[in-house]
Amino acid sequence: MQVRVPLAKRMEVLGTETAFAVGAEAADLASKGVKVYPFHLGDLDMLTPKHIREAATQAMNEGKTGYCPNAGITPLREALAEDVGGARGLSLDGGNVSVQPGGKPVIGKFIMAFMDPGDEVLYPNPGFPIYESMIGFHGGKPKPYGFIETENGFALDFESIERQITPATKLFIYNNYHNPTSAASDDAEMKRLAELCVKHDLIVLSDESYFDILFDGQAKSIVSLPGMFERTVILYTFSKKFAMTGWRLGAAVGPENLVSVISRFNVNDESCTAQFIQWAGIAALKGPLDEYQKMMSTLRERRDVAVEILDSMNGIHVAKPQSTFYLFPNVTEAMGHLGTKTVEEFRKKVLDETGVSFTTRNHFGSPLEGENQSYIRLAYSGIGVEDIREGLGRMKELLDR
Ligand code: PLP
C-alpha cells in the first residue's frame, strides 16, 4: 500500500531535463524493432581512454576507497589549477579549486551560495535546463536572455540582457560554447559582456563544459578579462573532453573566497567525490591527449557530414559551429512543408516517419516573447558517420517529398 506523502511546496518549481523523455520515447520505438538514429542525448559513444580507466582501477586496488578531503585530494586540485589556469592565462593553486561529482552540481551550489530568495538571475534561454530549475527551486527570479541568429551561428542578445538588469540582479550565468546553440562569443562580444558584469557588480557562473570541444582557434574564457576572475566561478567538467560523462567528475574553479563557500556544500552533501575517480582525473589531466585528439577529429567529421546534409534539406538552414557537439538548425520553413504547426509536432512526425530522434528548442526553456523562428537540436556525440548519413538522408527524403 502506498502512503500519500505531501511534498514540500518547493517541489512544485523543481524542473527537469525533458530531453531524457525523448530518449525514453526513442528507446520505446527501438524496442518495437524500428531503427532509431539517436541525435537526442549529449552523451559520447566513445570509451574513456585506457590510461584513465587503468588509473582508477589501480587507485581502487591501492585502497584509495575511503573518505578524502571535502574539497578534493590535493594533487587533483593542484593539477586542475595548473590546467584550467594555464589555459586561461591565470596562475592558480589548489585553493582555487573545489572538486565536484560532475560539472552539474556546481550550478545548484553556486546558486545556493550566492543567491537570496527574490534575487534576480540572468541565464541563457535556450539553455541548459538546470539553470532555471535551480534558480526557481531556491526562490530566485529567473530572467531568461536570448540569442540572435546570424549568418555564422548565434550571438548574445544584448538588448534582452541590458533590458533585464535591475538593482535586484545579482547573478549572471554565461555558457560560452553554448548548449544547445553552440554560440561562441567573439572577442568583442565577450568584452562587452565582461564590462556589463563589472559595471553592475554581478557574480558570474561561467559554464565552461565545452571549453575543450573547440574545432578551430583558441578557446577563451571570460575570466581572462579585466575585473572578471574575482567575480566568477568556472564550471569545469571531465565529462566531455575525456569521454567521462558517467564517472561524475568536475570542479568549481575561481577565487578562493568564492570556491571555499562551494566546498561547504560538499561537506553537507556528498562529503567528497569518490577518491579513486579523482586519481583517474589526475591521469586524465597529466596523460597523453591522443585519444582526445582522435575524438575531436571524429566529432569534426560527424559535424561536417551532418551540416552538409541538413543544410541541403528543403526548408532547413544551419551554420557550421566551431564548438560543442550540437547543431541547432532553423526548421521554421520545413515545419510548413510537413504541415506541422508546432516544433513538437515536427519532431514527432520526423521521428515516426524516419526514426531520426532529436530534441527541440522547447527542451531548453520556454520560448521567449517575440520569438518567431523554430529550431531543433541534433547532438552528434552518440551517432557514427554512417548512421548520420542514413538517418539524415531519410529526413531529407521526407522533406523533399
Ligand atoms: N552544463 C552544460 C551546458 C551541459 O551541457 C552539461 C551536460 O551536458 C553540463 C553542464 C553538466 O555536465 P556534467 O555534469 O556531466 O559535467
Short mmCIF file of C-alpha atoms in Angstrom, two decimals, residues 71-263:
data_model
loop_
_atom_site.label_atom_id
_atom_site.label_comp_id
_atom_site.label_asym_id
_atom_site.label_seq_id
_atom_site.Cartn_x
_atom_site.Cartn_y
_atom_site.Cartn_z
CA ALA A 71 37.26 19.96 -1.48
CA GLY A 72 39.14 17.16 -3.25
CA ILE A 73 42.54 15.48 -2.97
CA THR A 74 45.41 17.94 -3.12
CA PRO A 75 47.15 16.50 -6.22
CA LEU A 76 43.94 16.77 -8.26
CA ARG A 77 43.23 20.29 -7.04
CA GLU A 78 46.77 21.28 -7.98
CA ALA A 79 46.58 19.56 -11.38
CA LEU A 80 43.30 21.33 -12.12
CA ALA A 81 44.68 24.69 -11.02
CA GLU A 82 47.58 24.27 -13.43
CA ASP A 83 45.46 23.01 -16.32
CA VAL A 84 42.44 25.33 -16.02
CA GLY A 85 44.53 28.34 -15.00
CA GLY A 86 47.15 27.73 -17.71
CA ALA A 87 44.55 27.56 -20.49
CA ARG A 88 43.09 30.88 -19.31
CA GLY A 89 46.31 32.79 -18.70
CA LEU A 90 45.97 32.67 -14.91
CA SER A 91 48.29 31.46 -12.22
CA LEU A 92 46.13 29.40 -9.84
CA ASP A 93 46.77 26.99 -6.99
CA GLY A 94 44.83 24.19 -5.31
CA GLY A 95 42.94 26.69 -3.15
CA ASN A 96 41.20 27.91 -6.29
CA VAL A 97 39.62 24.50 -6.90
CA SER A 98 36.70 22.64 -5.36
CA VAL A 99 36.36 19.14 -6.80
CA GLN A 100 32.79 18.05 -7.55
CA PRO A 101 30.97 14.86 -8.56
CA GLY A 102 30.40 16.23 -12.08
CA GLY A 103 30.05 19.69 -13.53
CA LYS A 104 26.31 19.85 -12.91
CA PRO A 105 26.47 20.14 -9.09
CA VAL A 106 28.36 23.43 -9.48
CA ILE A 107 25.17 25.02 -10.84
CA GLY A 108 22.98 24.37 -7.78
CA LYS A 109 25.80 25.03 -5.30
CA PHE A 110 26.68 28.34 -6.97
CA ILE A 111 23.05 29.46 -6.79
CA MET A 112 22.61 28.37 -3.17
CA ALA A 113 25.82 30.09 -2.17
CA PHE A 114 25.29 33.47 -3.81
CA MET A 115 21.56 33.97 -4.39
CA ASP A 116 18.99 35.02 -1.81
CA PRO A 117 15.27 34.42 -2.38
CA GLY A 118 13.98 37.28 -4.55
CA ASP A 119 17.34 37.94 -6.22
CA GLU A 120 17.23 38.08 -10.00
CA VAL A 121 19.43 35.81 -12.07
CA LEU A 122 20.07 36.22 -15.79
CA TYR A 123 20.53 32.92 -17.60
CA PRO A 124 20.51 31.75 -21.23
CA ASN A 125 17.29 30.55 -22.82
CA PRO A 126 17.51 28.40 -24.85
CA GLY A 127 19.98 26.92 -22.39
CA PHE A 128 20.84 24.03 -20.10
CA PRO A 129 17.53 23.49 -18.24
CA ILE A 130 19.12 23.06 -14.82
CA TYR A 131 19.88 26.80 -14.50
CA GLU A 132 16.20 27.75 -14.47
CA SER A 133 15.26 24.77 -12.33
CA MET A 134 17.77 25.62 -9.59
CA ILE A 135 17.08 29.38 -9.63
CA GLY A 136 13.34 28.78 -9.17
CA PHE A 137 13.81 25.99 -6.63
CA HIS A 138 15.88 28.21 -4.37
CA GLY A 139 13.43 31.11 -4.57
CA GLY A 140 15.19 33.35 -7.06
CA LYS A 141 13.69 35.14 -10.01
CA PRO A 142 14.79 33.57 -13.28
CA LYS A 143 15.39 36.18 -16.01
CA PRO A 144 16.00 34.46 -19.34
CA TYR A 145 18.06 36.15 -22.04
CA GLY A 146 18.10 35.00 -25.65
CA PHE A 147 20.31 34.72 -28.72
CA ILE A 148 20.15 36.23 -32.18
CA GLU A 149 20.61 34.05 -35.24
CA THR A 150 23.34 35.36 -37.54
CA GLU A 151 24.96 34.03 -40.70
CA ASN A 152 27.71 32.43 -38.64
CA GLY A 153 25.60 30.99 -35.85
CA PHE A 154 24.23 32.66 -32.74
CA ALA A 155 25.13 35.81 -30.82
CA LEU A 156 24.10 37.02 -27.37
CA ASP A 157 21.00 39.22 -27.44
CA PHE A 158 22.40 42.21 -25.56
CA GLU A 159 19.11 44.03 -25.85
CA SER A 160 17.42 41.34 -23.75
CA ILE A 161 20.36 41.27 -21.33
CA GLU A 162 20.58 45.03 -20.79
CA ARG A 163 16.82 45.50 -20.56
CA GLN A 164 16.59 42.98 -17.73
CA ILE A 165 19.43 44.13 -15.49
CA THR A 166 17.93 45.85 -12.44
CA PRO A 167 19.22 46.67 -8.94
CA ALA A 168 17.85 43.25 -7.92
CA THR A 169 20.05 41.41 -10.45
CA LYS A 170 22.69 39.50 -8.53
CA LEU A 171 23.96 36.68 -10.72
CA PHE A 172 24.73 36.12 -14.38
CA ILE A 173 25.02 32.67 -15.94
CA TYR A 174 27.12 32.53 -19.10
CA ASN A 175 27.70 29.39 -21.14
CA ASN A 176 30.19 30.23 -23.83
CA TYR A 177 30.44 27.32 -26.29
CA HIS A 178 26.77 27.03 -25.65
CA ASN A 179 24.42 24.10 -25.33
CA PRO A 180 22.17 23.99 -27.42
CA THR A 181 23.07 26.71 -29.99
CA SER A 182 26.89 26.22 -29.99
CA ALA A 183 27.14 30.04 -29.74
CA ALA A 184 30.75 31.14 -29.22
CA SER A 185 31.47 34.75 -28.30
CA ASP A 186 34.00 36.64 -30.39
CA ASP A 187 36.41 38.95 -28.55
CA ALA A 188 34.15 41.98 -28.86
CA GLU A 189 31.09 40.18 -27.52
CA MET A 190 32.97 38.72 -24.57
CA LYS A 191 34.48 42.10 -23.72
CA ARG A 192 31.10 43.82 -23.87
CA LEU A 193 29.62 41.21 -21.55
CA ALA A 194 32.53 41.43 -19.12
CA GLU A 195 32.16 45.21 -18.94
CA LEU A 196 28.45 44.86 -18.19
CA CYS A 197 29.10 42.34 -15.40
CA VAL A 198 31.73 44.60 -13.82
CA LYS A 199 29.58 47.73 -14.19
CA HIS A 200 26.59 46.09 -12.49
CA ASP A 201 28.71 44.20 -9.97
CA LEU A 202 27.28 40.80 -10.96
CA ILE A 203 28.62 37.48 -9.72
CA VAL A 204 29.11 35.15 -12.68
CA LEU A 205 28.86 31.43 -13.25
CA SER A 206 30.88 30.66 -16.37
CA ASP A 207 29.75 27.23 -17.51
CA GLU A 208 32.76 26.06 -19.50
CA SER A 209 31.61 22.49 -20.11
CA TYR A 210 32.60 22.71 -23.80
CA PHE A 211 35.75 24.84 -23.47
CA ASP A 212 37.85 21.99 -24.85
CA ILE A 213 35.36 20.90 -27.51
CA LEU A 214 36.55 23.53 -29.96
CA PHE A 215 37.39 22.61 -33.57
CA ASP A 216 39.34 25.66 -34.63
CA GLY A 217 41.03 28.56 -32.90
CA GLN A 218 41.93 29.09 -29.27
CA ALA A 219 39.31 28.65 -26.52
CA LYS A 220 38.72 31.80 -24.49
CA SER A 221 37.24 32.34 -21.06
CA ILE A 222 35.61 35.46 -19.70
CA VAL A 223 37.74 35.08 -16.54
CA SER A 224 40.76 36.25 -18.55
CA LEU A 225 39.23 39.72 -18.97
CA PRO A 226 39.83 42.61 -16.54
CA GLY A 227 37.74 42.52 -13.37
CA MET A 228 36.23 39.12 -14.13
CA PHE A 229 38.26 36.45 -12.35
CA GLU A 230 37.46 37.86 -8.92
CA ARG A 231 33.69 37.67 -9.53
CA THR A 232 33.46 34.38 -11.46
CA VAL A 233 33.12 30.69 -10.69
CA ILE A 234 34.08 28.42 -13.60
CA LEU A 235 32.16 25.18 -14.05
CA TYR A 236 34.78 22.68 -15.20
CA THR A 237 33.97 19.11 -16.22
CA PHE A 238 35.88 15.98 -17.24
CA SER A 239 32.72 14.65 -18.93
CA LYS A 240 33.26 15.83 -22.48
CA LYS A 241 36.99 16.23 -23.06
CA PHE A 242 37.85 12.84 -21.60
CA ALA A 243 34.62 11.00 -22.50
CA MET A 244 33.89 10.57 -18.78
CA THR A 245 30.19 11.50 -18.57
CA GLY A 246 29.28 8.59 -16.31
CA TRP A 247 32.25 8.93 -13.96
CA ARG A 248 30.86 12.12 -12.44
CA LEU A 249 33.91 14.32 -12.07
CA GLY A 250 34.11 18.08 -12.33
CA ALA A 251 35.10 21.15 -10.36
CA ALA A 252 34.30 24.71 -9.38
CA VAL A 253 37.32 26.90 -10.13
CA GLY A 254 37.68 30.53 -9.12
CA PRO A 255 38.86 32.92 -6.42
CA GLU A 256 39.37 31.20 -3.09
CA ASN A 257 36.71 33.24 -1.25
CA LEU A 258 34.02 32.05 -3.68
CA VAL A 259 35.23 28.48 -4.19
CA SER A 260 35.63 27.76 -0.47
CA VAL A 261 31.93 28.55 0.00
CA ILE A 262 31.06 25.99 -2.68
CA SER A 263 33.16 23.41 -0.79
#
